[in-house]
């Protein structure tokens, strides 16, 4: 059974930075495409960023380009989301997700097989 556990969320002031992490159980982490998604109250879940199994390819939503960076450490079974220049509109529950398949379709949440429980990020103005 694959389990994903996020951590690192919390309150932060606008303009600040935060790094959220996601540890994945199992020995096949290095074969997974990983993604970060978020969901704000009353809104649909949206794609934030994704990274290929090797880490050589990344993709991010236009709303976070230049501010957020996704990375992974396959030796630690961990994927990270570094968030800089945070804005109040970044407030949401952030979820990591894994799919044991190709990078194509990385933005499509329905293509992921495994999800974490989420970590709350709250940005105050």
XYZ file of N, CA and C in Angstrom:
375
model
N 0.837 -1.182 0.000
C 0.000 0.000 0.000
C 0.883 1.248 0.000
N 0.605 2.159 -0.886
C 1.353 3.403 -0.979
C 0.656 4.450 -0.128
N 1.428 5.111 0.719
C 0.885 6.185 1.550
C 1.683 7.456 1.334
N 0.971 8.581 1.303
C 1.583 9.882 1.123
C 1.255 10.730 2.351
N 2.269 11.336 2.928
C 2.065 12.152 4.119
C 2.703 13.519 3.907
N 1.846 14.549 3.872
C 2.325 15.920 3.712
C 2.648 16.542 5.062
N 3.529 17.513 5.034
C 3.847 18.289 6.230
C 4.402 19.633 5.794
N 4.490 20.538 6.761
C 5.110 21.825 6.492
C 4.168 22.975 6.265
N 2.874 22.702 6.237
C 1.923 23.792 6.074
C 1.821 24.625 7.336
N 1.063 25.711 7.245
C 0.861 26.560 8.413
C 0.510 27.970 8.007
N 0.465 28.860 8.989
C 0.173 30.266 8.688
C 1.443 31.004 8.277
N 1.285 31.952 7.375
C 2.408 32.766 6.916
C 1.855 34.096 6.427
N 2.652 35.123 6.533
C 2.207 36.429 6.050
C 2.472 36.566 4.559
N 1.677 37.402 3.935
C 1.864 37.656 2.511
C 3.299 38.123 2.251
N 3.863 37.595 1.159
C 5.244 37.892 0.838
C 6.239 36.915 1.426
N 5.767 36.093 2.324
C 6.639 35.136 2.985
C 6.826 33.855 2.180
N 7.553 32.928 2.791
C 7.871 31.657 2.133
C 7.510 30.486 3.030
N 7.287 29.361 2.375
C 6.955 28.135 3.096
C 7.367 26.975 2.201
N 7.817 25.887 2.813
C 8.103 24.681 2.047
C 7.278 23.536 2.601
N 6.498 22.944 1.750
C 5.740 21.767 2.144
C 6.414 20.528 1.564
N 6.317 19.443 2.311
C 6.966 18.191 1.922
C 5.946 17.070 1.877
N 6.287 16.052 1.131
C 5.419 14.878 1.041
C 6.315 13.642 0.993
N 6.173 12.807 2.014
C 6.935 11.561 2.074
C 6.051 10.421 1.589
N 6.601 9.617 0.715
C 5.852 8.514 0.103
C 6.412 7.179 0.571
N 5.550 6.322 1.073
C 6.000 5.000 1.491
C 6.143 4.097 0.277
N 6.911 3.051 0.419
C 7.063 2.115 -0.682
C 8.402 2.260 -1.379
N 8.769 1.236 -2.117
C 10.078 1.211 -2.761
C 10.049 1.618 -4.215
N 8.917 2.102 -4.708
C 8.823 2.455 -6.120
C 8.629 3.951 -6.328
N 8.975 4.746 -5.321
C 8.780 6.198 -5.429
C 9.463 6.748 -6.671
N 10.646 6.269 -6.983
C 11.409 6.827 -8.100
C 10.766 6.564 -9.457
N 9.735 5.756 -9.493
C 9.034 5.505 -10.752
C 7.763 6.337 -10.883
N 7.417 7.114 -9.869
C 6.167 7.872 -9.872
C 6.349 9.288 -10.396
N 5.419 9.715 -11.211
C 5.235 11.145 -11.449
C 4.516 11.697 -10.225
N 4.971 12.821 -9.736
C 4.384 13.431 -8.542
C 3.771 14.779 -8.866
N 2.691 15.080 -8.183
C 2.046 16.357 -8.394
C 1.621 16.994 -7.083
N 1.511 18.301 -7.099
C 0.914 19.062 -6.009
C -0.351 19.716 -6.537
N -1.406 19.596 -5.765
C -2.691 20.219 -6.065
C -3.133 21.005 -4.840
N -4.080 21.898 -5.020
C -4.614 22.640 -3.886
C -6.097 22.855 -4.060
N -6.745 23.042 -2.923
C -8.175 23.311 -2.939
C -8.499 24.348 -1.881
N -9.035 25.463 -2.332
C -9.459 26.525 -1.435
C -10.937 26.334 -1.109
N -11.399 26.882 0.009
C -12.810 26.731 0.376
C -13.737 27.219 -0.724
N -14.703 26.408 -1.083
C -15.683 26.783 -2.091
C -15.178 26.725 -3.521
N -13.956 26.242 -3.695
C -13.389 26.181 -5.047
C -13.030 24.741 -5.396
N -12.880 24.505 -6.677
C -12.477 23.184 -7.128
C -10.970 22.982 -6.899
N -10.599 21.733 -6.803
C -9.185 21.408 -6.703
C -8.476 21.841 -7.986
N -7.271 22.374 -7.835
C -6.526 22.810 -9.008
C -5.083 22.327 -8.957
N -4.539 22.106 -10.121
C -3.144 21.707 -10.275
C -2.235 22.866 -9.882
N -1.162 22.534 -9.176
C -0.168 23.543 -8.800
C 1.151 23.289 -9.534
N 1.685 22.072 -9.372
C 2.969 21.749 -9.989
C 3.123 20.243 -10.078
N 3.950 19.814 -11.035
C 4.209 18.395 -11.197
C 5.655 18.162 -11.573
N 6.138 16.944 -11.313
C 7.532 16.611 -11.587
C 7.608 15.162 -12.050
N 8.455 14.936 -13.027
C 8.607 13.594 -13.571
C 9.341 12.686 -12.585
N 9.342 11.418 -12.867
C 9.928 10.451 -11.950
C 11.407 10.701 -11.686
N 12.120 11.146 -12.684
C 13.552 11.418 -12.516
C 13.818 12.816 -11.988
N 12.814 13.661 -12.067
C 12.981 15.048 -11.651
C 13.456 15.954 -12.766
N 13.605 15.413 -13.963
C 14.173 16.206 -15.049
C 13.154 17.110 -15.730
N 11.881 16.816 -15.538
C 10.816 17.610 -16.166
C 9.864 18.097 -15.081
N 9.555 19.384 -15.146
C 8.571 19.947 -14.222
C 7.563 20.778 -14.990
N 6.445 20.997 -14.334
C 5.395 21.835 -14.896
C 4.723 22.547 -13.735
N 4.276 23.761 -13.980
C 3.585 24.481 -12.922
C 2.463 25.316 -13.504
N 1.499 25.617 -12.681
C 0.375 26.443 -13.097
C 0.845 27.877 -13.316
N 0.179 28.560 -14.212
C 0.553 29.949 -14.502
C 0.472 30.819 -13.250
N -0.470 30.506 -12.377
C -0.674 31.342 -11.192
C 0.490 31.277 -10.204
N 1.331 30.255 -10.311
C 2.428 30.116 -9.364
C 3.800 30.165 -10.034
N 3.826 30.292 -11.335
C 5.106 30.324 -12.068
C 5.972 31.455 -11.554
N 7.241 31.136 -11.330
C 8.179 32.148 -10.841
C 8.152 32.310 -9.334
N 7.164 31.691 -8.664
C 7.059 31.794 -7.205
C 7.214 30.437 -6.520
N 6.667 29.406 -7.120
C 6.707 28.070 -6.533
C 7.659 27.178 -7.320
N 8.352 26.297 -6.610
C 9.268 25.355 -7.244
C 9.033 23.954 -6.684
N 8.833 23.012 -7.570
C 8.683 21.617 -7.154
C 10.016 20.903 -7.341
N 10.341 20.033 -6.409
C 11.570 19.240 -6.513
C 11.343 17.910 -5.817
N 12.272 17.003 -5.989
C 12.129 15.699 -5.345
C 13.494 15.149 -4.995
N 13.501 14.304 -3.979
C 14.705 13.593 -3.570
C 14.335 12.108 -3.548
N 14.727 11.393 -4.578
C 14.320 9.991 -4.684
C 14.980 9.116 -3.621
N 16.102 9.553 -3.095
C 16.759 8.787 -2.023
C 15.973 8.880 -0.719
N 15.183 9.945 -0.600
C 14.396 10.155 0.628
C 12.908 9.919 0.406
N 12.538 9.475 -0.786
C 11.111 9.261 -1.096
C 10.273 10.508 -0.791
N 10.800 11.654 -1.131
C 10.161 12.907 -0.749
C 10.059 13.866 -1.935
N 8.918 14.521 -2.028
C 8.727 15.590 -2.996
C 8.444 16.871 -2.213
N 8.953 17.970 -2.712
C 8.847 19.261 -2.030
C 8.131 20.274 -2.919
N 7.547 21.249 -2.257
C 7.019 22.417 -2.949
C 7.490 23.642 -2.185
N 8.440 24.338 -2.781
C 8.937 25.586 -2.193
C 8.062 26.726 -2.684
N 7.472 27.443 -1.746
C 6.546 28.516 -2.091
C 7.096 29.839 -1.596
N 7.369 30.735 -2.528
C 7.888 32.061 -2.205
C 6.885 33.133 -2.627
N 7.076 34.311 -2.110
C 6.207 35.451 -2.444
C 4.735 35.058 -2.340
N 4.397 34.462 -1.230
C 3.034 33.960 -1.063
C 2.011 35.088 -1.024
N 0.835 34.779 -1.554
C -0.264 35.736 -1.622
C -1.467 35.160 -0.867
N -2.356 36.005 -0.403
C -3.557 35.486 0.271
C -4.327 34.486 -0.589
N -4.316 34.674 -1.889
C -5.048 33.752 -2.772
C -4.383 32.382 -2.886
N -3.212 32.212 -2.292
C -2.568 30.890 -2.234
C -3.106 30.065 -1.067
N -3.924 30.674 -0.237
C -4.501 29.954 0.900
C -5.346 28.784 0.417
N -5.028 27.595 0.899
C -5.718 26.383 0.464
C -5.156 25.192 1.238
N -5.821 24.067 1.071
C -5.244 22.798 1.505
C -4.425 22.262 0.329
N -3.186 21.937 0.607
C -2.287 21.461 -0.432
C -2.145 19.941 -0.324
N -2.334 19.279 -1.462
C -2.275 17.822 -1.517
C -1.154 17.377 -2.456
N -0.442 16.359 -2.056
C 0.465 15.731 -3.014
C -0.203 14.468 -3.536
N 0.198 14.097 -4.740
C -0.398 12.950 -5.400
C 0.661 12.231 -6.226
N 0.447 10.940 -6.417
C 1.414 10.122 -7.148
C 0.712 9.291 -8.200
N 1.384 9.174 -9.353
C 0.861 8.264 -10.365
C 2.017 7.489 -10.972
N 1.896 6.168 -10.978
C 2.973 5.332 -11.516
C 2.895 5.234 -13.026
N 2.950 6.396 -13.672
C 2.834 6.403 -15.122
C 3.583 7.605 -15.682
N 3.418 7.820 -16.977
C 4.189 8.845 -17.644
C 3.819 10.258 -17.215
N 4.694 11.208 -17.519
C 4.505 12.598 -17.126
C 3.326 13.238 -17.856
N 2.999 12.742 -19.021
C 1.875 13.330 -19.757
C 0.609 13.246 -18.908
N -0.176 14.282 -18.963
C -1.381 14.335 -18.150
C -1.110 14.718 -16.713
N 0.048 15.300 -16.458
C 0.435 15.613 -15.089
C -0.542 16.591 -14.431
N -1.205 17.439 -15.235
C -2.102 18.438 -14.680
C -3.487 17.883 -14.362
N -3.760 16.689 -14.781
C -5.079 16.100 -14.625
C -5.152 15.281 -13.343
N -5.871 15.800 -12.350
C -5.939 15.130 -11.059
C -6.517 13.733 -11.125
N -7.424 13.518 -12.062
C -8.049 12.209 -12.175
C -7.095 11.107 -12.574
N -5.908 11.473 -13.037
C -4.946 10.473 -13.467
C -4.043 9.951 -12.364
N -4.196 10.494 -11.167
C -3.342 10.095 -10.048
C -4.004 8.979 -9.240
N -3.175 8.028 -8.835
C -3.687 6.875 -8.103
C -3.669 7.064 -6.591
N -2.751 7.856 -6.104
C -2.568 7.979 -4.659
C -2.529 9.448 -4.254
N -3.146 9.727 -3.094
C -3.244 11.095 -2.587
C -2.901 11.137 -1.103
N -2.324 12.251 -0.703
C -2.103 12.477 0.709
C -3.334 13.075 1.367
N -3.219 13.305 2.661
C -4.369 13.826 3.421
C -4.464 15.345 3.356
N -3.420 15.993 2.897
C -3.439 17.437 2.733
C -2.812 18.175 3.903
N -2.294 19.352 3.611
C -1.745 20.221 4.642
C -2.236 21.645 4.362
N -2.688 22.313 5.409
C -3.283 23.636 5.256
C -2.204 24.709 5.180
N -2.339 25.576 4.196
C -1.487 26.755 4.069
C -2.398 27.972 4.121
N -2.121 28.864 5.057
C -2.942 30.057 5.229
C -2.060 31.288 5.134
N -2.346 32.123 4.142
C -1.556 33.326 3.908
C -2.384 34.539 4.302
N -1.881 35.306 5.243
C -2.606 36.478 5.717
C -2.018 37.751 5.100
N -2.894 38.701 4.890
C -2.447 39.965 4.268
C -1.981 40.964 5.307
